[in-house]
Amino acid sequence: MSLDFEAERRELVESLKRQGILRSPELIRAFLAVRREVFVPLPVMRSAYDDSPLPTMQGQTISAPHMVAIMNEELDLREGVKLLEVGAGSGYHAAICAEVVSPSGRGLRGHVFTVEYRPELAELARRNLELAGYEDRVTVIQGDGSQGYPAEAPFDRILVTAAAPYVPEPLKEQLRVGGRMVIPVGPPYSIQKLNRVDHISGTKYREYEKGDVVFVPLIGKYAYSE
Ligand code: SAH
């Protein structure tokens, strides 16, 4: 098995572009820069560039590349953004976001704070992000992300990578005016809706329902119980 996945990475990006899923130049650059093979468990490394979800620890999953692309195109990230991710998992999605908000080799611009509920996964994400070279642009916090991360609020963008029963109020409160959140909402282990929440002003929010998705459940105080 070749350990150089360059060709596979390019092929995946071309395919996502052809399908119209991957569009913005910054995101395309991020997909070409982040090595997904670093974030996947050894037994499935060969499938690192399949466009499918892959298993990580404790029954959790690494989202499929097309899902990462869809969520990020909707999030509309740019350089300098302060982002909160809820559900670090393997750390792959956080790395893609970090490469957009704070591109490699350009000094530190934006920052990603990613909260992970399960301690073993928080540790895994930390390790993977370090191996991939993102420890300076991503901070991994172990805790209940359904409560957001008040210490660093407000955020320009919030990304939730687990399915919530409803949009957690603390996350809305920690979203800056003019900011945007992308979050799957719906029943656990079933078809959910990808929601986009824009913070318009004061207590005014606008919500849009996007396509069907399937995510592992968000658990915690403002989410499902364990
Ligand atoms: N973004 C990840 C995939 C996330 S899978 C990646 O790129 O690999 C969803 C993750 O959300 C799981 O790791 C799960 O443990 C975590 N999770 C569930 N509820 C959470 C909560 N309340 N706060 C933080 N993380 C949570």
mmCIF file of C-alpha atoms and ligand atoms in Angstrom:
data_model
loop_
_atom_site.group_PDB
_atom_site.id
_atom_site.type_symbol
_atom_site.label_atom_id
_atom_site.label_comp_id
_atom_site.label_asym_id
_atom_site.label_seq_id
_atom_site.Cartn_x
_atom_site.Cartn_y
_atom_site.Cartn_z
ATOM 1 C CA MET A 1 0.000 0.000 0.000
ATOM 2 C CA SER A 2 1.319 3.418 -0.928
ATOM 3 C CA LEU A 3 1.487 5.853 1.959
ATOM 4 C CA ASP A 4 1.348 8.815 -0.355
ATOM 5 C CA PHE A 5 -2.300 9.659 -0.864
ATOM 6 C CA GLU A 6 -1.725 12.721 -3.028
ATOM 7 C CA ALA A 7 -3.344 11.226 -6.135
ATOM 8 C CA GLU A 8 -6.366 9.931 -4.205
ATOM 9 C CA ARG A 9 -6.792 13.314 -2.515
ATOM 10 C CA ARG A 10 -6.769 15.142 -5.867
ATOM 11 C CA GLU A 11 -9.194 12.658 -7.367
ATOM 12 C CA LEU A 12 -11.648 13.126 -4.505
ATOM 13 C CA VAL A 13 -11.464 16.917 -4.826
ATOM 14 C CA GLU A 14 -12.023 16.728 -8.589
ATOM 15 C CA SER A 15 -15.024 14.480 -8.087
ATOM 16 C CA LEU A 16 -16.575 16.795 -5.456
ATOM 17 C CA LYS A 17 -15.984 19.745 -7.798
ATOM 18 C CA ARG A 18 -17.552 17.929 -10.762
ATOM 19 C CA GLN A 19 -20.617 17.191 -8.660
ATOM 20 C CA GLY A 20 -20.892 20.883 -7.770
ATOM 21 C CA ILE A 21 -20.516 20.110 -4.057
ATOM 22 C CA LEU A 22 -17.119 21.761 -3.620
ATOM 23 C CA ARG A 23 -17.143 25.267 -5.082
ATOM 24 C CA SER A 24 -15.261 27.971 -3.186
ATOM 25 C CA PRO A 25 -11.526 28.274 -3.917
ATOM 26 C CA GLU A 26 -10.587 28.542 -0.207
ATOM 27 C CA LEU A 27 -12.395 25.315 0.586
ATOM 28 C CA ILE A 28 -10.920 23.502 -2.405
ATOM 29 C CA ARG A 29 -7.475 24.561 -1.217
ATOM 30 C CA ALA A 30 -8.259 23.267 2.297
ATOM 31 C CA PHE A 31 -9.388 19.881 0.955
ATOM 32 C CA LEU A 32 -6.122 19.613 -0.966
ATOM 33 C CA ALA A 33 -4.060 20.627 2.078
ATOM 34 C CA VAL A 34 -5.511 18.446 4.844
ATOM 35 C CA ARG A 35 -4.402 14.818 4.858
ATOM 36 C CA ARG A 36 -7.500 12.826 5.790
ATOM 37 C CA GLU A 37 -5.397 9.668 6.209
ATOM 38 C CA VAL A 38 -3.928 11.141 9.417
ATOM 39 C CA PHE A 39 -7.397 11.258 11.003
ATOM 40 C CA VAL A 40 -8.680 7.786 10.171
ATOM 41 C CA PRO A 41 -7.933 4.589 12.120
ATOM 42 C CA LEU A 42 -5.197 2.401 10.660
ATOM 43 C CA PRO A 43 -7.489 -0.504 9.638
ATOM 44 C CA VAL A 44 -9.487 1.788 7.325
ATOM 45 C CA MET A 45 -6.624 3.991 6.152
ATOM 46 C CA ARG A 46 -6.902 2.548 2.673
ATOM 47 C CA SER A 47 -10.405 4.049 2.483
ATOM 48 C CA ALA A 48 -9.271 7.495 3.638
ATOM 49 C CA TYR A 49 -10.332 9.074 0.337
ATOM 50 C CA ASP A 50 -13.572 7.182 -0.228
ATOM 51 C CA ASP A 51 -16.416 9.658 -0.127
ATOM 52 C CA SER A 52 -18.051 7.915 2.820
ATOM 53 C CA PRO A 53 -18.224 8.236 6.595
ATOM 54 C CA LEU A 54 -15.575 6.229 8.433
ATOM 55 C CA PRO A 55 -15.614 4.799 11.954
ATOM 56 C CA THR A 56 -13.592 6.375 14.726
ATOM 57 C CA MET A 57 -13.570 5.478 18.460
ATOM 58 C CA GLN A 58 -16.598 4.704 20.650
ATOM 59 C CA GLY A 59 -19.140 4.153 17.880
ATOM 60 C CA GLN A 60 -18.689 7.661 16.495
ATOM 61 C CA THR A 61 -18.052 8.517 12.856
ATOM 62 C CA ILE A 62 -15.862 10.785 10.758
ATOM 63 C CA SER A 63 -18.226 12.585 8.368
ATOM 64 C CA ALA A 64 -17.988 11.837 4.651
ATOM 65 C CA PRO A 65 -15.998 14.398 2.646
ATOM 66 C CA HIS A 66 -19.096 15.514 0.692
ATOM 67 C CA MET A 67 -20.860 16.256 4.007
ATOM 68 C CA VAL A 68 -17.894 18.288 5.250
ATOM 69 C CA ALA A 69 -17.983 20.197 1.926
ATOM 70 C CA ILE A 70 -21.753 20.794 2.032
ATOM 71 C CA MET A 71 -21.631 22.073 5.632
ATOM 72 C CA ASN A 72 -18.656 24.328 4.954
ATOM 73 C CA GLU A 73 -20.075 25.833 1.759
ATOM 74 C CA GLU A 74 -23.162 26.663 3.805
ATOM 75 C CA LEU A 75 -21.101 28.055 6.700
ATOM 76 C CA ASP A 76 -19.297 30.473 4.388
ATOM 77 C CA LEU A 77 -16.000 30.557 6.306
ATOM 78 C CA ARG A 78 -13.270 33.026 5.516
ATOM 79 C CA GLU A 79 -9.843 33.959 6.777
ATOM 80 C CA GLY A 80 -9.838 35.480 10.266
ATOM 81 C CA VAL A 81 -13.064 33.847 11.442
ATOM 82 C CA LYS A 82 -13.468 32.629 15.034
ATOM 83 C CA LEU A 83 -15.314 29.334 14.834
ATOM 84 C CA LEU A 84 -16.856 27.028 17.411
ATOM 85 C CA GLU A 85 -17.233 23.396 16.400
ATOM 86 C CA VAL A 86 -19.322 21.077 18.553
ATOM 87 C CA GLY A 87 -18.235 17.436 18.105
ATOM 88 C CA ALA A 88 -14.489 17.243 17.423
ATOM 89 C CA GLY A 89 -14.528 13.468 16.817
ATOM 90 C CA SER A 90 -11.358 12.661 14.868
ATOM 91 C CA GLY A 91 -10.524 16.342 14.348
ATOM 92 C CA TYR A 92 -10.698 16.119 10.535
ATOM 93 C CA HIS A 93 -13.515 18.623 10.036
ATOM 94 C CA ALA A 94 -11.837 21.045 12.466
ATOM 95 C CA ALA A 95 -8.618 20.843 10.407
ATOM 96 C CA ILE A 96 -10.494 21.650 7.181
ATOM 97 C CA CYS A 97 -12.078 24.659 8.917
ATOM 98 C CA ALA A 98 -8.722 25.764 10.362
ATOM 99 C CA GLU A 99 -7.106 25.642 6.925
ATOM 100 C CA VAL A 100 -9.758 28.125 5.706
ATOM 101 C CA VAL A 101 -9.857 30.528 8.674
ATOM 102 C CA SER A 102 -6.086 30.439 9.209
ATOM 103 C CA PRO A 103 -4.318 29.121 6.087
ATOM 104 C CA SER A 104 -0.959 27.358 6.512
ATOM 105 C CA GLY A 105 2.058 29.609 6.181
ATOM 106 C CA ARG A 106 0.230 32.913 6.547
ATOM 107 C CA GLY A 107 0.619 33.541 10.258
ATOM 108 C CA LEU A 108 -2.199 32.964 12.694
ATOM 109 C CA ARG A 109 -5.450 34.567 11.582
ATOM 110 C CA GLY A 110 -8.686 32.968 12.681
ATOM 111 C CA HIS A 111 -9.086 30.183 15.217
ATOM 112 C CA VAL A 112 -11.142 27.034 15.717
ATOM 113 C CA PHE A 113 -12.401 26.008 19.152
ATOM 114 C CA THR A 114 -13.745 22.487 19.048
ATOM 115 C CA VAL A 115 -15.604 20.877 21.935
ATOM 116 C CA GLU A 116 -15.756 17.097 22.345
ATOM 117 C CA TYR A 117 -17.927 15.367 24.938
ATOM 118 C CA ARG A 118 -16.090 12.026 25.092
ATOM 119 C CA PRO A 119 -12.669 12.315 26.767
ATOM 120 C CA GLU A 120 -11.050 9.571 24.648
ATOM 121 C CA LEU A 121 -12.131 11.326 21.466
ATOM 122 C CA ALA A 122 -10.991 14.735 22.712
ATOM 123 C CA GLU A 123 -7.572 13.160 23.257
ATOM 124 C CA LEU A 124 -7.645 11.520 19.819
ATOM 125 C CA ALA A 125 -8.612 14.790 18.122
ATOM 126 C CA ARG A 126 -5.808 16.591 19.912
ATOM 127 C CA ARG A 127 -3.278 13.966 18.812
ATOM 128 C CA ASN A 128 -4.492 13.891 15.195
ATOM 129 C CA LEU A 129 -4.548 17.682 14.912
ATOM 130 C CA GLU A 130 -1.001 17.839 16.210
ATOM 131 C CA LEU A 131 0.180 15.165 13.755
ATOM 132 C CA ALA A 132 -1.463 17.076 10.927
ATOM 133 C CA GLY A 133 0.067 20.382 12.029
ATOM 134 C CA TYR A 134 -3.014 22.234 13.279
ATOM 135 C CA GLU A 135 -2.422 22.413 17.021
ATOM 136 C CA ASP A 136 -1.656 26.153 16.767
ATOM 137 C CA ARG A 137 -4.968 26.957 15.050
ATOM 138 C CA VAL A 138 -7.324 24.544 16.769
ATOM 139 C CA THR A 139 -8.056 24.316 20.493
ATOM 140 C CA VAL A 140 -9.725 21.092 21.621
ATOM 141 C CA ILE A 141 -11.889 21.383 24.728
ATOM 142 C CA GLN A 142 -13.377 18.375 26.499
ATOM 143 C CA GLY A 143 -16.910 19.114 27.649
ATOM 144 C CA ASP A 144 -20.581 19.444 26.753
ATOM 145 C CA GLY A 145 -20.740 21.525 23.595
ATOM 146 C CA SER A 146 -24.541 21.785 23.706
ATOM 147 C CA GLN A 147 -23.776 24.531 26.226
ATOM 148 C CA GLY A 148 -21.365 26.160 23.782
ATOM 149 C CA TYR A 149 -18.080 27.523 25.056
ATOM 150 C CA PRO A 150 -18.851 30.734 26.982
ATOM 151 C CA ALA A 151 -15.170 31.445 27.740
ATOM 152 C CA GLU A 152 -14.549 32.351 24.088
ATOM 153 C CA ALA A 153 -17.991 33.601 23.006
ATOM 154 C CA PRO A 154 -19.190 35.234 20.844
ATOM 155 C CA PHE A 155 -18.301 33.281 17.701
ATOM 156 C CA ASP A 156 -18.525 34.365 14.050
ATOM 157 C CA ARG A 157 -19.560 30.865 13.053
ATOM 158 C CA ILE A 158 -20.789 27.746 14.842
ATOM 159 C CA LEU A 159 -20.653 24.253 13.343
ATOM 160 C CA VAL A 160 -22.380 21.318 15.015
ATOM 161 C CA THR A 161 -21.394 17.876 13.735
ATOM 162 C CA ALA A 162 -23.900 15.769 15.707
ATOM 163 C CA ALA A 163 -27.706 15.728 15.425
ATOM 164 C CA ALA A 164 -29.544 17.872 17.980
ATOM 165 C CA PRO A 165 -33.209 17.540 19.014
ATOM 166 C CA TYR A 166 -33.529 21.336 18.569
ATOM 167 C CA VAL A 167 -31.144 24.271 18.183
ATOM 168 C CA PRO A 168 -29.584 24.682 21.670
ATOM 169 C CA GLU A 169 -30.341 28.130 23.088
ATOM 170 C CA PRO A 170 -26.772 28.697 24.421
ATOM 171 C CA LEU A 171 -25.418 28.241 20.893
ATOM 172 C CA LYS A 172 -27.786 30.913 19.538
ATOM 173 C CA GLU A 173 -26.743 33.248 22.338
ATOM 174 C CA GLN A 174 -23.047 32.679 21.613
ATOM 175 C CA LEU A 175 -23.437 33.465 17.905
ATOM 176 C CA ARG A 176 -22.321 36.976 17.004
ATOM 177 C CA VAL A 177 -24.835 39.277 15.263
ATOM 178 C CA GLY A 178 -24.254 38.725 11.554
ATOM 179 C CA GLY A 179 -22.942 35.254 12.363
ATOM 180 C CA ARG A 180 -24.086 31.910 11.078
ATOM 181 C CA MET A 181 -24.569 28.421 12.494
ATOM 182 C CA VAL A 182 -24.925 25.093 10.665
ATOM 183 C CA ILE A 183 -26.484 22.260 12.662
ATOM 184 C CA PRO A 184 -28.262 18.966 11.936
ATOM 185 C CA VAL A 185 -31.619 18.758 13.735
ATOM 186 C CA GLY A 186 -33.750 15.658 14.047
ATOM 187 C CA PRO A 187 -34.280 12.208 15.570
ATOM 188 C CA PRO A 188 -31.246 10.101 16.538
ATOM 189 C CA TYR A 189 -30.026 7.526 13.995
ATOM 190 C CA SER A 190 -32.632 8.595 11.466
ATOM 191 C CA ILE A 191 -33.017 11.195 8.730
ATOM 192 C CA GLN A 192 -32.420 14.694 10.029
ATOM 193 C CA LYS A 193 -32.441 18.146 8.442
ATOM 194 C CA LEU A 194 -29.394 20.305 8.053
ATOM 195 C CA ASN A 195 -30.380 23.688 9.480
ATOM 196 C CA ARG A 196 -28.747 27.031 8.951
ATOM 197 C CA VAL A 197 -29.321 29.721 11.567
ATOM 198 C CA ASP A 198 -28.404 33.335 10.837
ATOM 199 C CA HIS A 199 -28.211 35.809 13.713
ATOM 200 C CA ILE A 200 -29.889 38.897 12.265
ATOM 201 C CA SER A 201 -29.998 41.279 15.243
ATOM 202 C CA GLY A 202 -30.686 41.230 18.992
ATOM 203 C CA THR A 203 -33.044 38.300 19.510
ATOM 204 C CA LYS A 204 -33.832 37.947 15.809
ATOM 205 C CA TYR A 205 -32.667 34.790 14.060
ATOM 206 C CA ARG A 206 -33.540 33.415 10.643
ATOM 207 C CA GLU A 207 -33.598 29.660 10.155
ATOM 208 C CA TYR A 208 -33.357 27.760 6.878
ATOM 209 C CA GLU A 209 -33.879 24.055 6.347
ATOM 210 C CA LYS A 210 -31.377 22.502 3.979
ATOM 211 C CA GLY A 211 -31.096 18.882 2.857
ATOM 212 C CA ASP A 212 -31.499 15.521 4.563
ATOM 213 C CA VAL A 213 -28.573 14.245 6.605
ATOM 214 C CA VAL A 214 -27.739 11.466 9.080
ATOM 215 C CA PHE A 215 -25.496 12.201 12.079
ATOM 216 C CA VAL A 216 -24.771 10.527 15.396
ATOM 217 C CA PRO A 217 -26.772 12.161 18.220
ATOM 218 C CA LEU A 218 -25.703 15.253 20.127
ATOM 219 C CA ILE A 219 -25.883 14.422 23.825
ATOM 220 C CA GLY A 220 -25.797 16.764 26.803
ATOM 221 C CA LYS A 221 -27.770 19.338 28.743
ATOM 222 C CA TYR A 222 -29.405 21.000 25.691
ATOM 223 C CA ALA A 223 -29.512 17.815 23.622
ATOM 224 C CA TYR A 224 -30.375 14.111 23.897
ATOM 225 C CA SER A 225 -29.619 12.230 27.100
ATOM 226 C CA GLU A 226 -26.916 9.579 27.021
HETATM 227 N N1 SAH B 1 -16.466 16.367 13.293
HETATM 228 C C1 SAH B 1 -16.032 14.999 13.526
HETATM 229 C C2 SAH B 1 -17.170 13.995 13.469
HETATM 230 C C3 SAH B 1 -18.064 14.149 14.605
HETATM 231 S S1 SAH B 1 -19.046 12.748 15.064
HETATM 232 C C4 SAH B 1 -14.919 14.579 12.592
HETATM 233 O O1 SAH B 1 -14.562 15.340 11.679
HETATM 234 O O2 SAH B 1 -14.369 13.493 12.797
HETATM 235 C C5 SAH B 1 -19.898 13.587 16.377
HETATM 236 C C6 SAH B 1 -19.082 13.822 17.596
HETATM 237 O O3 SAH B 1 -19.867 14.627 18.476
HETATM 238 C C7 SAH B 1 -18.713 12.573 18.378
HETATM 239 O O4 SAH B 1 -17.331 12.537 18.566
HETATM 240 C C8 SAH B 1 -19.441 12.753 19.703
HETATM 241 O O5 SAH B 1 -18.731 12.228 20.813
HETATM 242 C C9 SAH B 1 -19.551 14.261 19.790
HETATM 243 N N2 SAH B 1 -20.576 14.808 20.687
HETATM 244 C C10 SAH B 1 -21.814 14.362 20.965
HETATM 245 N N3 SAH B 1 -22.439 15.194 21.832
HETATM 246 C C11 SAH B 1 -21.574 16.198 22.109
HETATM 247 C C12 SAH B 1 -21.625 17.371 22.939
HETATM 248 N N4 SAH B 1 -22.692 17.689 23.668
HETATM 249 N N5 SAH B 1 -20.525 18.165 22.977
HETATM 250 C C13 SAH B 1 -19.418 17.869 22.247
HETATM 251 N N6 SAH B 1 -19.321 16.787 21.457
HETATM 252 C C14 SAH B 1 -20.380 15.967 21.385
#
